[in-house]
Short mmCIF file of C-alpha atoms in Angstrom, two decimals:
data_model
loop_
_atom_site.label_atom_id
_atom_site.label_comp_id
_atom_site.label_asym_id
_atom_site.label_seq_id
_atom_site.Cartn_x
_atom_site.Cartn_y
_atom_site.Cartn_z
CA UNK A 1 172.70 37.93 159.08
CA UNK A 2 172.23 38.02 162.85
CA UNK A 3 171.69 41.39 164.51
CA UNK A 4 174.97 42.62 165.93
CA UNK A 5 176.08 45.48 168.17
CA UNK A 6 179.68 46.73 168.13
CA UNK A 7 180.91 48.95 170.95
CA UNK A 8 183.33 51.59 169.63
CA UNK A 9 183.48 53.76 172.74
CA UNK A 10 182.02 53.17 176.19
CA UNK A 11 183.53 55.89 178.37
CA UNK A 12 181.86 59.04 179.63
CA UNK A 13 182.84 62.70 179.32
CA UNK A 14 186.44 62.37 180.46
CA UNK A 15 188.44 59.87 178.37
CA UNK A 16 190.68 57.45 180.28
CA UNK A 17 193.47 55.00 179.56
CA UNK A 18 190.81 52.35 178.95
CA UNK A 19 187.80 54.22 177.55
CA UNK A 20 186.94 56.54 174.68
CA UNK A 21 183.77 58.62 174.26
CA UNK A 22 180.47 57.03 173.19
CA UNK A 23 179.82 55.33 169.89
CA UNK A 24 178.19 52.12 168.68
CA UNK A 25 177.36 50.39 165.42
CA UNK A 26 174.17 48.36 165.21
CA UNK A 27 173.81 45.95 162.31
CA UNK A 28 170.21 45.03 161.66
CA UNK A 29 168.62 43.58 158.51
CA UNK A 30 171.73 44.17 156.40
CA UNK A 31 171.87 47.82 157.39
CA UNK A 32 174.27 49.61 159.71
CA UNK A 33 173.18 52.28 162.18
CA UNK A 34 175.60 54.43 164.13
CA UNK A 35 174.51 55.50 167.58
CA UNK A 36 176.37 58.52 168.97
CA UNK A 37 179.72 59.59 167.64
CA UNK A 38 182.22 60.86 170.20
CA UNK A 39 185.75 61.90 169.33
CA UNK A 40 187.85 59.07 167.94
CA UNK A 41 184.96 56.84 166.88
CA UNK A 42 186.00 56.94 163.22
CA UNK A 43 189.60 56.15 164.22
CA UNK A 44 188.48 53.05 166.12
CA UNK A 45 186.31 52.03 163.16
CA UNK A 46 189.26 52.34 160.79
CA UNK A 47 191.54 50.45 163.18
CA UNK A 48 188.97 47.67 163.42
CA UNK A 49 188.26 47.64 159.70
CA UNK A 50 184.53 48.25 160.22
CA UNK A 51 182.78 48.52 156.86
CA UNK A 52 180.67 51.61 156.30
CA UNK A 53 179.16 50.94 152.89
CA UNK A 54 175.80 50.11 154.50
CA UNK A 55 175.90 52.94 157.02
CA UNK A 56 173.16 55.32 155.96
CA UNK A 57 172.17 56.92 159.22
CA UNK A 58 173.55 58.19 162.49
CA UNK A 59 171.50 58.75 165.63
CA UNK A 60 172.78 61.29 168.16
CA UNK A 61 171.23 61.08 171.64
CA UNK A 62 172.24 64.57 172.78
CA UNK A 63 174.76 67.31 172.12
CA UNK A 64 177.34 66.76 174.83
CA UNK A 65 180.78 66.57 173.26
CA UNK A 66 181.44 62.96 174.20
CA UNK A 67 178.47 61.97 172.03
CA UNK A 68 179.04 64.11 168.92
CA UNK A 69 182.57 65.57 168.64
CA UNK A 70 183.59 62.76 166.28
CA UNK A 71 181.05 63.66 163.59
CA UNK A 72 183.09 66.24 161.69
CA UNK A 73 186.05 63.90 161.31
CA UNK A 74 183.78 61.07 160.20
CA UNK A 75 182.07 63.26 157.59
CA UNK A 76 185.49 64.32 156.32
CA UNK A 77 186.72 60.75 156.05
CA UNK A 78 183.61 59.69 154.12
CA UNK A 79 184.23 62.59 151.73
CA UNK A 80 187.84 61.54 151.20
CA UNK A 81 186.63 58.01 150.52
CA UNK A 82 184.39 59.51 147.86
CA UNK A 83 181.17 58.34 149.46
CA UNK A 84 178.17 58.73 147.15
CA UNK A 85 175.12 57.74 149.20
CA UNK A 86 173.44 60.41 151.32
CA UNK A 87 174.10 60.22 155.05
CA UNK A 88 171.17 60.85 157.39
CA UNK A 89 171.80 62.34 160.80
CA UNK A 90 169.04 62.29 163.40
CA UNK A 91 169.71 64.73 166.22
CA UNK A 92 168.59 67.81 168.11
CA UNK A 93 168.15 70.73 165.68
CA UNK A 94 171.11 72.59 167.20
CA UNK A 95 173.51 70.04 165.74
CA UNK A 96 173.00 71.25 162.20
CA UNK A 97 173.41 74.88 163.28
CA UNK A 98 176.74 74.00 164.88
CA UNK A 99 178.06 71.69 162.19
CA UNK A 100 177.06 73.55 159.01
CA UNK A 101 179.59 76.40 159.38
CA UNK A 102 182.33 73.84 160.04
CA UNK A 103 181.24 71.77 157.03
CA UNK A 104 181.09 74.87 154.82
CA UNK A 105 184.66 75.69 155.77
CA UNK A 106 186.27 72.26 155.87
CA UNK A 107 184.14 70.29 153.43
CA UNK A 108 183.63 72.23 150.25
CA UNK A 109 182.11 70.28 147.32
CA UNK A 110 181.38 67.14 149.27
CA UNK A 111 181.04 63.90 147.35
CA UNK A 112 177.76 63.08 149.12
CA UNK A 113 174.85 64.78 150.79
CA UNK A 114 174.35 65.06 154.54
CA UNK A 115 170.67 65.17 155.49
CA UNK A 116 169.90 66.42 158.98
CA UNK A 117 166.68 65.24 160.59
CA UNK A 118 165.84 67.35 163.64
CA UNK A 119 164.30 65.31 166.44
CA UNK A 120 162.41 66.31 169.55
CA UNK A 121 164.07 64.37 172.38
CA UNK A 122 161.16 65.06 174.72
CA UNK A 123 158.64 63.17 172.59
CA UNK A 124 158.33 59.45 171.99
CA UNK A 125 157.96 59.09 168.25
CA UNK A 126 158.97 57.05 165.23
CA UNK A 127 161.81 58.92 163.48
CA UNK A 128 162.83 56.29 160.92
CA UNK A 129 160.97 53.48 159.27
CA UNK A 130 161.41 51.32 156.23
CA UNK A 131 160.09 47.86 155.40
CA UNK A 132 162.46 46.11 157.84
CA UNK A 133 163.48 48.54 160.60
CA UNK A 134 161.73 51.11 162.76
CA UNK A 135 163.53 53.53 165.07
CA UNK A 136 161.75 55.47 167.75
CA UNK A 137 162.97 57.96 170.32
CA UNK A 138 162.98 57.15 174.03
CA UNK A 139 162.67 60.39 176.02
CA UNK A 140 165.33 60.47 178.74
CA UNK A 141 166.16 62.88 181.54
CA UNK A 142 169.60 64.49 181.54
CA UNK A 143 171.18 67.93 182.00
CA UNK A 144 170.43 68.76 178.34
CA UNK A 145 167.64 67.50 176.03
CA UNK A 146 168.40 63.83 175.45
CA UNK A 147 166.76 60.71 174.12
CA UNK A 148 167.54 57.08 173.62
CA UNK A 149 166.60 55.02 170.57
CA UNK A 150 164.57 51.85 170.17
CA UNK A 151 165.41 49.81 167.08
CA UNK A 152 162.86 47.20 165.99
CA UNK A 153 163.35 44.72 163.23
CA UNK A 154 160.30 43.67 161.20
CA UNK A 155 159.67 40.86 158.80
CA UNK A 156 156.84 40.84 156.34
CA UNK A 157 154.76 37.70 156.27
CA UNK A 158 152.09 36.88 153.75
CA UNK A 159 149.14 34.91 155.03
CA UNK A 160 148.96 31.92 152.67
CA UNK A 161 145.18 31.72 152.82
CA UNK A 162 144.08 35.36 152.78
CA UNK A 163 147.13 36.79 150.95
CA UNK A 164 147.25 39.53 153.58
CA UNK A 165 150.61 41.04 154.58
CA UNK A 166 151.42 41.14 158.28
CA UNK A 167 154.51 42.45 160.02
CA UNK A 168 156.23 40.38 162.63
CA UNK A 169 158.64 42.09 164.99
CA UNK A 170 161.84 40.19 165.54
CA UNK A 171 164.89 41.66 167.26
CA UNK A 172 164.60 44.80 169.36
CA UNK A 173 167.48 46.84 170.75
CA UNK A 174 167.12 49.82 173.10
CA UNK A 175 169.88 52.36 173.68
CA UNK A 176 169.49 54.56 176.77
CA UNK A 177 172.26 57.08 177.39
CA UNK A 178 172.62 59.59 179.09
CA UNK A 179 169.93 59.58 181.74
CA UNK A 180 169.08 59.60 185.40
CA UNK A 181 166.93 56.74 186.67
CA UNK A 182 163.66 57.03 184.81
CA UNK A 183 160.97 54.40 185.28
CA UNK A 184 158.76 56.02 182.67
CA UNK A 185 160.81 54.33 179.93
CA UNK A 186 159.98 50.83 181.17
CA UNK A 187 156.72 50.27 179.19
CA UNK A 188 158.38 51.38 175.94
CA UNK A 189 161.38 49.07 176.23
CA UNK A 190 159.55 46.11 177.78
CA UNK A 191 160.91 42.78 176.62
CA UNK A 192 163.58 44.08 174.26
CA UNK A 193 166.23 41.53 173.39
CA UNK A 194 169.07 43.78 174.45
CA UNK A 195 169.06 46.98 176.47
CA UNK A 196 172.10 49.22 176.61
CA UNK A 197 171.65 51.43 179.65
CA UNK A 198 174.22 53.91 180.85
CA UNK A 199 175.75 53.17 184.24
CA UNK A 200 178.09 56.08 184.72
CA UNK A 201 178.60 55.55 188.44
CA UNK A 202 178.82 52.90 191.13
CA UNK A 203 176.97 53.11 194.44
CA UNK A 204 179.94 54.89 196.01
CA UNK A 205 179.28 57.91 193.77
CA UNK A 206 175.51 58.05 194.21
CA UNK A 207 175.34 61.70 195.19
CA UNK A 208 177.49 62.78 192.26
CA UNK A 209 175.32 60.56 190.07
CA UNK A 210 172.14 62.45 191.03
CA UNK A 211 173.83 65.82 190.64
CA UNK A 212 175.03 65.07 187.11
CA UNK A 213 171.78 63.31 186.16
CA UNK A 214 173.30 59.95 185.41
CA UNK A 215 172.50 56.40 186.55
CA UNK A 216 174.27 53.92 188.77
CA UNK A 217 174.84 50.33 187.70
CA UNK A 218 172.15 49.27 190.16
CA UNK A 219 169.65 51.72 188.67
CA UNK A 220 170.40 50.49 185.15
CA UNK A 221 169.80 46.94 186.35
CA UNK A 222 166.56 47.93 188.06
CA UNK A 223 165.23 49.31 184.78
CA UNK A 224 166.33 46.09 183.02
CA UNK A 225 164.55 43.93 185.61
CA UNK A 226 161.35 45.96 185.48
CA UNK A 227 161.33 45.88 181.69
CA UNK A 228 162.16 42.15 181.66
CA UNK A 229 164.73 42.59 178.93
CA UNK A 230 166.69 39.68 177.50
CA UNK A 231 170.10 41.07 178.25
CA UNK A 232 171.49 44.27 179.78
CA UNK A 233 174.71 45.85 178.56
CA UNK A 234 176.06 48.60 180.80
CA UNK A 235 178.61 51.25 179.89
CA UNK A 236 179.36 55.00 179.78
CA UNK A 237 181.74 54.45 182.67
CA UNK A 238 182.91 57.37 184.78
CA UNK A 239 186.65 58.04 184.77
CA UNK A 240 186.40 57.92 188.59
CA UNK A 241 185.87 54.17 188.63
CA UNK A 242 188.85 52.26 187.36
CA UNK A 243 187.70 48.73 188.11
CA UNK A 244 184.67 47.95 185.96
CA UNK A 245 183.88 44.71 187.76
CA UNK A 246 182.37 46.88 190.50
CA UNK A 247 179.76 48.08 187.99
CA UNK A 248 179.12 44.50 186.95
CA UNK A 249 178.77 43.15 190.46
CA UNK A 250 176.41 45.91 191.55
CA UNK A 251 174.24 45.44 188.47
CA UNK A 252 174.16 41.64 188.64
CA UNK A 253 172.85 41.75 192.20
CA UNK A 254 169.68 43.20 190.68
CA UNK A 255 169.65 41.72 187.18
CA UNK A 256 171.74 38.63 186.54
CA UNK A 257 171.94 38.76 182.78
CA UNK A 258 174.09 41.88 182.71
CA UNK A 259 177.36 42.27 180.83
CA UNK A 260 179.90 45.06 180.58
CA UNK A 261 180.27 47.00 177.33
CA UNK A 262 183.84 46.39 176.19
CA UNK A 263 185.26 48.61 173.47
CA UNK A 264 186.01 46.96 170.13
CA UNK A 265 183.82 43.98 170.99
CA UNK A 266 180.67 42.87 169.22
CA UNK A 267 177.57 41.33 170.77
CA UNK A 268 174.84 39.35 169.10
CA UNK A 269 171.38 40.82 169.68
CA UNK B 1 215.44 67.78 181.79
CA UNK B 2 216.45 66.78 178.25
CA UNK B 3 214.38 68.11 175.36
CA UNK B 4 211.89 65.46 174.30
CA UNK B 5 209.46 64.99 171.44
CA UNK B 6 206.45 62.66 171.76
CA UNK B 7 204.58 61.60 168.64
CA UNK B 8 200.85 61.31 169.34
CA UNK B 9 199.66 61.00 165.76
CA UNK B 10 201.67 60.60 162.56
CA UNK B 11 199.12 59.76 159.88
CA UNK B 12 197.73 62.05 157.21
CA UNK B 13 194.18 63.02 156.30
CA UNK B 14 192.71 59.52 156.17
CA UNK B 15 193.20 57.57 159.41
CA UNK B 16 194.34 53.96 159.07
CA UNK B 17 194.63 50.85 161.23
CA UNK B 18 198.10 52.07 162.24
CA UNK B 19 197.95 55.87 162.15
CA UNK B 20 195.95 58.69 163.69
CA UNK B 21 195.88 62.35 162.60
CA UNK B 22 198.75 64.72 163.46
CA UNK B 23 199.80 65.74 166.95
CA UNK B 24 203.02 66.07 168.90
CA UNK B 25 204.18 67.20 172.33
CA UNK B 26 207.52 68.96 172.61
CA UNK B 27 209.04 69.27 176.08
CA UNK B 28 211.64 72.02 176.22
CA UNK B 29 213.01 73.84 179.29
CA UNK B 30 210.37 72.38 181.61
CA UNK B 31 207.55 73.52 179.38
CA UNK B 32 205.28 71.50 177.10
CA UNK B 33 204.23 72.66 173.66
CA UNK B 34 201.59 70.92 171.60
CA UNK B 35 202.06 70.98 167.84
CA UNK B 36 198.90 70.30 165.84
CA UNK B 37 195.91 68.57 167.34
CA UNK B 38 194.08 66.15 165.08
CA UNK B 39 191.11 64.08 166.22
CA UNK B 40 191.94 61.64 168.98
CA UNK B 41 195.12 63.38 170.18
CA UNK B 42 193.68 63.98 173.65
CA UNK B 43 192.57 60.33 173.81
CA UNK B 44 196.09 59.12 173.04
CA UNK B 45 197.48 61.54 175.64
CA UNK B 46 195.11 60.20 178.27
CA UNK B 47 195.90 56.59 177.33
CA UNK B 48 199.61 57.32 177.61
CA UNK B 49 199.22 59.30 180.83
CA UNK B 50 200.89 62.40 179.33
CA UNK B 51 200.91 65.21 181.90
CA UNK B 52 199.45 68.51 180.78
CA UNK B 53 200.10 70.73 183.79
CA UNK B 54 202.94 72.49 181.95
CA UNK B 55 201.14 72.70 178.61
CA UNK B 56 200.48 76.41 178.09
CA UNK B 57 200.41 76.68 174.34
CA UNK B 58 199.32 74.89 171.19
CA UNK B 59 200.66 75.61 167.73
CA UNK B 60 198.44 74.75 164.76
CA UNK B 61 200.19 74.59 161.39
CA UNK B 62 197.05 74.90 159.24
CA UNK B 63 193.33 74.34 159.31
CA UNK B 64 192.94 70.99 157.65
CA UNK B 65 190.89 68.72 159.86
CA UNK B 66 193.63 66.20 160.51
CA UNK B 67 195.60 68.99 162.22
CA UNK B 68 192.90 70.66 164.33
CA UNK B 69 189.72 68.57 164.78
CA UNK B 70 190.95 67.38 168.18
CA UNK B 71 191.03 70.85 169.72
CA UNK B 72 187.43 71.07 170.89
CA UNK B 73 187.62 67.77 172.75
CA UNK B 74 190.91 68.76 174.34
CA UNK B 75 189.52 72.12 175.50
CA UNK B 76 186.52 70.31 176.97
CA UNK B 77 188.68 67.82 178.83
CA UNK B 78 190.83 70.59 180.31
CA UNK B 79 187.64 72.28 181.49
CA UNK B 80 186.40 69.09 183.14
CA UNK B 81 189.78 68.74 184.83
CA UNK B 82 189.22 72.25 186.20
CA UNK B 83 192.28 73.73 184.51
CA UNK B 84 193.12 77.19 185.80
CA UNK B 85 196.01 78.45 183.67
CA UNK B 86 195.21 80.21 180.40
CA UNK B 87 195.79 78.18 177.25
CA UNK B 88 197.38 79.94 174.29
CA UNK B 89 196.55 78.79 170.77
CA UNK B 90 198.67 80.03 167.86
CA UNK B 91 196.91 79.52 164.55
CA UNK B 92 195.44 81.10 161.45
CA UNK B 93 192.80 83.68 162.43
CA UNK B 94 190.01 81.52 160.99
CA UNK B 95 190.44 78.99 163.77
CA UNK B 96 188.99 81.29 166.40
CA UNK B 97 186.05 82.18 164.12
CA UNK B 98 185.28 78.48 163.73
CA UNK B 99 185.86 77.39 167.31
CA UNK B 100 184.22 80.24 169.25
CA UNK B 101 180.61 79.34 168.38
CA UNK B 102 181.33 75.71 169.34
CA UNK B 103 182.96 76.80 172.60
CA UNK B 104 180.07 79.17 173.38
CA UNK B 105 177.65 76.28 172.97
CA UNK B 106 179.56 73.40 174.53
CA UNK B 107 181.80 75.16 177.03
CA UNK B 108 179.84 77.63 179.07
CA UNK B 109 181.63 79.11 182.11
CA UNK B 110 184.98 77.56 181.38
CA UNK B 111 187.38 77.12 184.27
CA UNK B 112 190.22 78.74 182.28
CA UNK B 113 190.79 81.23 179.52
CA UNK B 114 191.63 80.33 175.91
CA UNK B 115 193.75 83.01 174.25
CA UNK B 116 193.89 82.86 170.46
CA UNK B 117 196.96 84.34 168.78
CA UNK B 118 196.37 84.79 165.07
CA UNK B 119 199.44 84.08 162.99
CA UNK B 120 200.32 84.88 159.40
CA UNK B 121 201.60 81.58 157.95
CA UNK B 122 203.13 83.38 154.96
CA UNK B 123 205.57 85.38 157.04
CA UNK B 124 208.63 84.18 158.93
CA UNK B 125 208.33 85.75 162.37
CA UNK B 126 208.78 85.14 166.08
CA UNK B 127 205.37 84.35 167.55
CA UNK B 128 206.37 83.32 171.06
CA UNK B 129 209.33 84.19 173.22
CA UNK B 130 210.19 84.02 176.87
CA UNK B 131 213.54 83.85 178.64
CA UNK B 132 214.16 80.24 177.62
CA UNK B 133 212.24 79.44 174.43
CA UNK B 134 211.56 81.19 171.13
CA UNK B 135 209.12 79.94 168.52
CA UNK B 136 209.08 81.24 164.99
CA UNK B 137 206.95 80.39 161.99
CA UNK B 138 208.40 78.62 158.96
CA UNK B 139 206.35 79.57 155.87
CA UNK B 140 205.42 76.41 153.96
CA UNK B 141 203.60 75.75 150.71
CA UNK B 142 200.42 73.70 150.82
CA UNK B 143 196.87 73.79 149.43
CA UNK B 144 195.83 76.15 152.26
CA UNK B 145 197.88 78.72 154.23
CA UNK B 146 200.31 76.68 156.30
CA UNK B 147 203.46 77.13 158.33
CA UNK B 148 205.89 75.06 160.32
CA UNK B 149 207.40 76.04 163.66
CA UNK B 150 211.00 76.43 164.78
CA UNK B 151 211.53 75.99 168.52
CA UNK B 152 214.80 77.31 169.96
CA UNK B 153 215.95 76.84 173.51
CA UNK B 154 218.04 79.61 175.07
CA UNK B 155 220.15 79.79 178.16
CA UNK B 156 221.19 83.04 179.75
CA UNK B 157 224.86 83.37 180.55
CA UNK B 158 226.43 86.16 182.55
CA UNK B 159 229.92 87.20 181.46
CA UNK B 160 231.96 86.96 184.67
CA UNK B 161 234.19 89.89 183.78
CA UNK B 162 231.81 92.39 182.20
CA UNK B 163 228.63 91.23 183.99
CA UNK B 164 226.86 91.32 180.61
CA UNK B 165 224.02 88.86 179.90
CA UNK B 166 224.30 86.84 176.73
CA UNK B 167 221.93 84.23 175.34
CA UNK B 168 223.21 80.93 174.14
CA UNK B 169 221.02 78.84 171.89
CA UNK B 170 220.93 75.17 172.78
CA UNK B 171 218.45 72.70 171.34
CA UNK B 172 216.50 73.54 168.20
CA UNK B 173 213.58 71.61 166.79
CA UNK B 174 211.87 72.33 163.46
CA UNK B 175 208.42 71.03 162.54
CA UNK B 176 207.50 71.14 158.86
CA UNK B 177 204.08 69.79 157.93
CA UNK B 178 202.22 69.99 155.53
CA UNK B 179 204.26 71.16 152.57
CA UNK B 180 205.47 70.46 149.09
CA UNK B 181 209.23 70.44 148.56
CA UNK B 182 210.40 73.93 149.44
CA UNK B 183 214.09 74.75 149.45
CA UNK B 184 213.43 78.26 150.72
CA UNK B 185 213.10 76.88 154.25
CA UNK B 186 216.66 75.53 154.30
CA UNK B 187 218.46 78.66 155.60
CA UNK B 188 215.98 79.04 158.45
CA UNK B 189 216.27 75.47 159.71
CA UNK B 190 220.00 75.03 159.03
CA UNK B 191 221.71 72.88 161.63
CA UNK B 192 218.69 72.19 163.84
CA UNK B 193 219.12 69.24 166.16
CA UNK B 194 215.98 67.54 164.94
CA UNK B 195 213.81 68.21 161.91
CA UNK B 196 210.38 66.70 161.58
CA UNK B 197 209.47 66.90 157.91
CA UNK B 198 206.32 65.48 156.44
CA UNK B 199 206.79 62.63 153.99
CA UNK B 200 203.26 61.85 152.94
CA UNK B 201 204.20 59.79 149.89
CA UNK B 202 206.80 57.41 148.51
CA UNK B 203 208.33 57.74 145.05
CA UNK B 204 205.60 55.54 143.61
CA UNK B 205 203.04 58.26 144.36
CA UNK B 206 205.08 61.21 143.10
CA UNK B 207 202.42 62.63 140.79
CA UNK B 208 199.76 62.47 143.48
CA UNK B 209 202.26 64.07 145.83
CA UNK B 210 202.68 67.12 143.57
CA UNK B 211 198.96 67.41 143.01
CA UNK B 212 198.16 67.45 146.72
CA UNK B 213 201.16 69.66 147.57
CA UNK B 214 202.89 67.20 149.85
CA UNK B 215 206.44 65.83 149.99
CA UNK B 216 207.96 62.44 149.29
CA UNK B 217 210.32 60.79 151.75
CA UNK B 218 213.16 61.55 149.35
CA UNK B 219 212.24 65.24 149.26
CA UNK B 220 212.09 65.43 153.05
CA UNK B 221 215.54 63.85 153.18
CA UNK B 222 216.87 66.28 150.57
CA UNK B 223 215.78 69.21 152.74
CA UNK B 224 217.43 67.55 155.76
CA UNK B 225 220.68 67.05 153.87
CA UNK B 226 220.77 70.59 152.54
CA UNK B 227 220.06 72.02 156.00
CA UNK B 228 222.61 69.67 157.59
CA UNK B 229 220.26 68.84 160.45
CA UNK B 230 221.26 66.49 163.24
CA UNK B 231 218.40 64.06 162.75
CA UNK B 232 215.39 63.79 160.48
CA UNK B 233 212.09 62.34 161.65
CA UNK B 234 209.60 61.63 158.88
CA UNK B 235 205.86 61.10 159.24
CA UNK B 236 202.41 62.21 158.06
CA UNK B 237 202.16 58.94 156.17
CA UNK B 238 199.60 58.50 153.43
CA UNK B 239 197.01 55.77 153.95
CA UNK B 240 198.05 54.48 150.53
CA UNK B 241 201.38 53.20 151.79
CA UNK B 242 201.03 50.41 154.28
CA UNK B 243 204.68 49.50 154.71
CA UNK B 244 206.52 52.41 156.29
CA UNK B 245 209.95 50.92 155.73
CA UNK B 246 209.59 52.08 152.11
CA UNK B 247 209.51 55.68 153.39
CA UNK B 248 212.55 54.98 155.54
CA UNK B 249 214.59 53.33 152.81
CA UNK B 250 213.86 56.06 150.29
CA UNK B 251 214.79 58.79 152.77
CA UNK B 252 217.93 57.08 154.03
CA UNK B 253 219.31 56.85 150.50
CA UNK B 254 219.55 60.65 150.66
CA UNK B 255 220.02 61.34 154.38
CA UNK B 256 221.27 58.49 156.56
CA UNK B 257 220.24 59.81 159.96
CA UNK B 258 216.53 59.49 159.28
CA UNK B 259 214.03 57.73 161.52
CA UNK B 260 210.32 57.02 161.23
CA UNK B 261 207.86 58.82 163.49
CA UNK B 262 206.16 56.08 165.51
CA UNK B 263 203.01 56.95 167.43
CA UNK B 264 203.23 56.87 171.22
CA UNK B 265 207.03 56.99 171.11
CA UNK B 266 209.28 59.72 172.46
CA UNK B 267 212.53 60.95 170.98
CA UNK B 268 215.27 62.91 172.67
CA UNK B 269 216.08 66.14 170.84
#
């Protein structure tokens, strides 16, 4: 199965007529990973008929509402669907403190276990690894502790002569949202097949962009060019910019192989 | 301005490809009232371009997630839009206990005040009243404490001879969700212009309906007939019934003037 990314929400904090808060599904090596879970993500998934049987883990970049307010509804829906497999949530430690009282009230006797894995967004480290996929944090710079995630797909190969096992890295996907322009991430994401980088603002809003610690489309593209990625997907659009082709044009001036994240669309990695 | 009801969400606990969790906007006497606020309600409002400048109060029937998980996102959006007027939330006292820690974390230095008004869902009482609108609770019977709301529009009239002020009741709208069949509500809602009554299940699911303390379409229509309401709107559809015309047909056999709640549609009261 080819690696696939589905955009469920690609707006920023303020929802608009065309964009919902952040959420993505990455399918890699027959597993599904959810990245961020803003309000309405589970509704979009249900409307699209996205299957969740292979969804074992959710990665939350930071605790702004547009990246996590959809979790409680999703957990509730899984319970109603009588989910059995544990669900692993990787996020800042505060998430569990906030969600547990809500879960205790709304989700008594759940059909499955939720396992919280506290992460340190300031540190680059491997937070998940099995025989086919590794996930590591990408420290970002935003108004609250925040990190991106680098997903790497591995394939075991046995040397026919020596019998030795080696691991070959195949597809790599990097998710970077929310962040100001941050060149320090370039070495870590160098050469990834696909980079999602937030581009909340266009050039016109540069001063607001700095103030809110976000990136412009041009800055996202500059990171993509420096890291020589295969393809750049931009998103996390500000409600102040209605016409997304402005984002695209500004990014493509710097990095040609840029596309816009469109909600409910899937992209091959 | 004619009284108007807009359906934002008309599904039940499990969202489907066609239905989102509960939420309505009632416009009465130049004021807007929100009734229930499931996940995604604010997204639908933004997509539809619903104005919220005159929305001063929200009425929450009970604390199941599909009726209140959208509140936190809505409060956040109002804050980002720099709302100034206080927002009044009428709900079971537990709502404030659950929401306050989330608000303290996610919504520091809010631009407006949120005023919680604890209500007793077991008691029929007036919980809001100004010179044009009165709202009273309608005690319902569900798996958790739950009440409906009766909205009555008043107009002051001065007697030309005596100079005495009298109040004339004009439009009345009753919202009843979630509840099992409950004839006790009939006297209170008698003759309302429009009744919204939940009809989670069709006849086929009658045993599940009793178990989960919901109503069938036929039961909703029986209440409407007994109360001699002007019009019945049914909704809160179970995810188990894909074809909503079954609800409609079953209800219309008992009460002809029944219509289906359709999301993103408005109905004159």
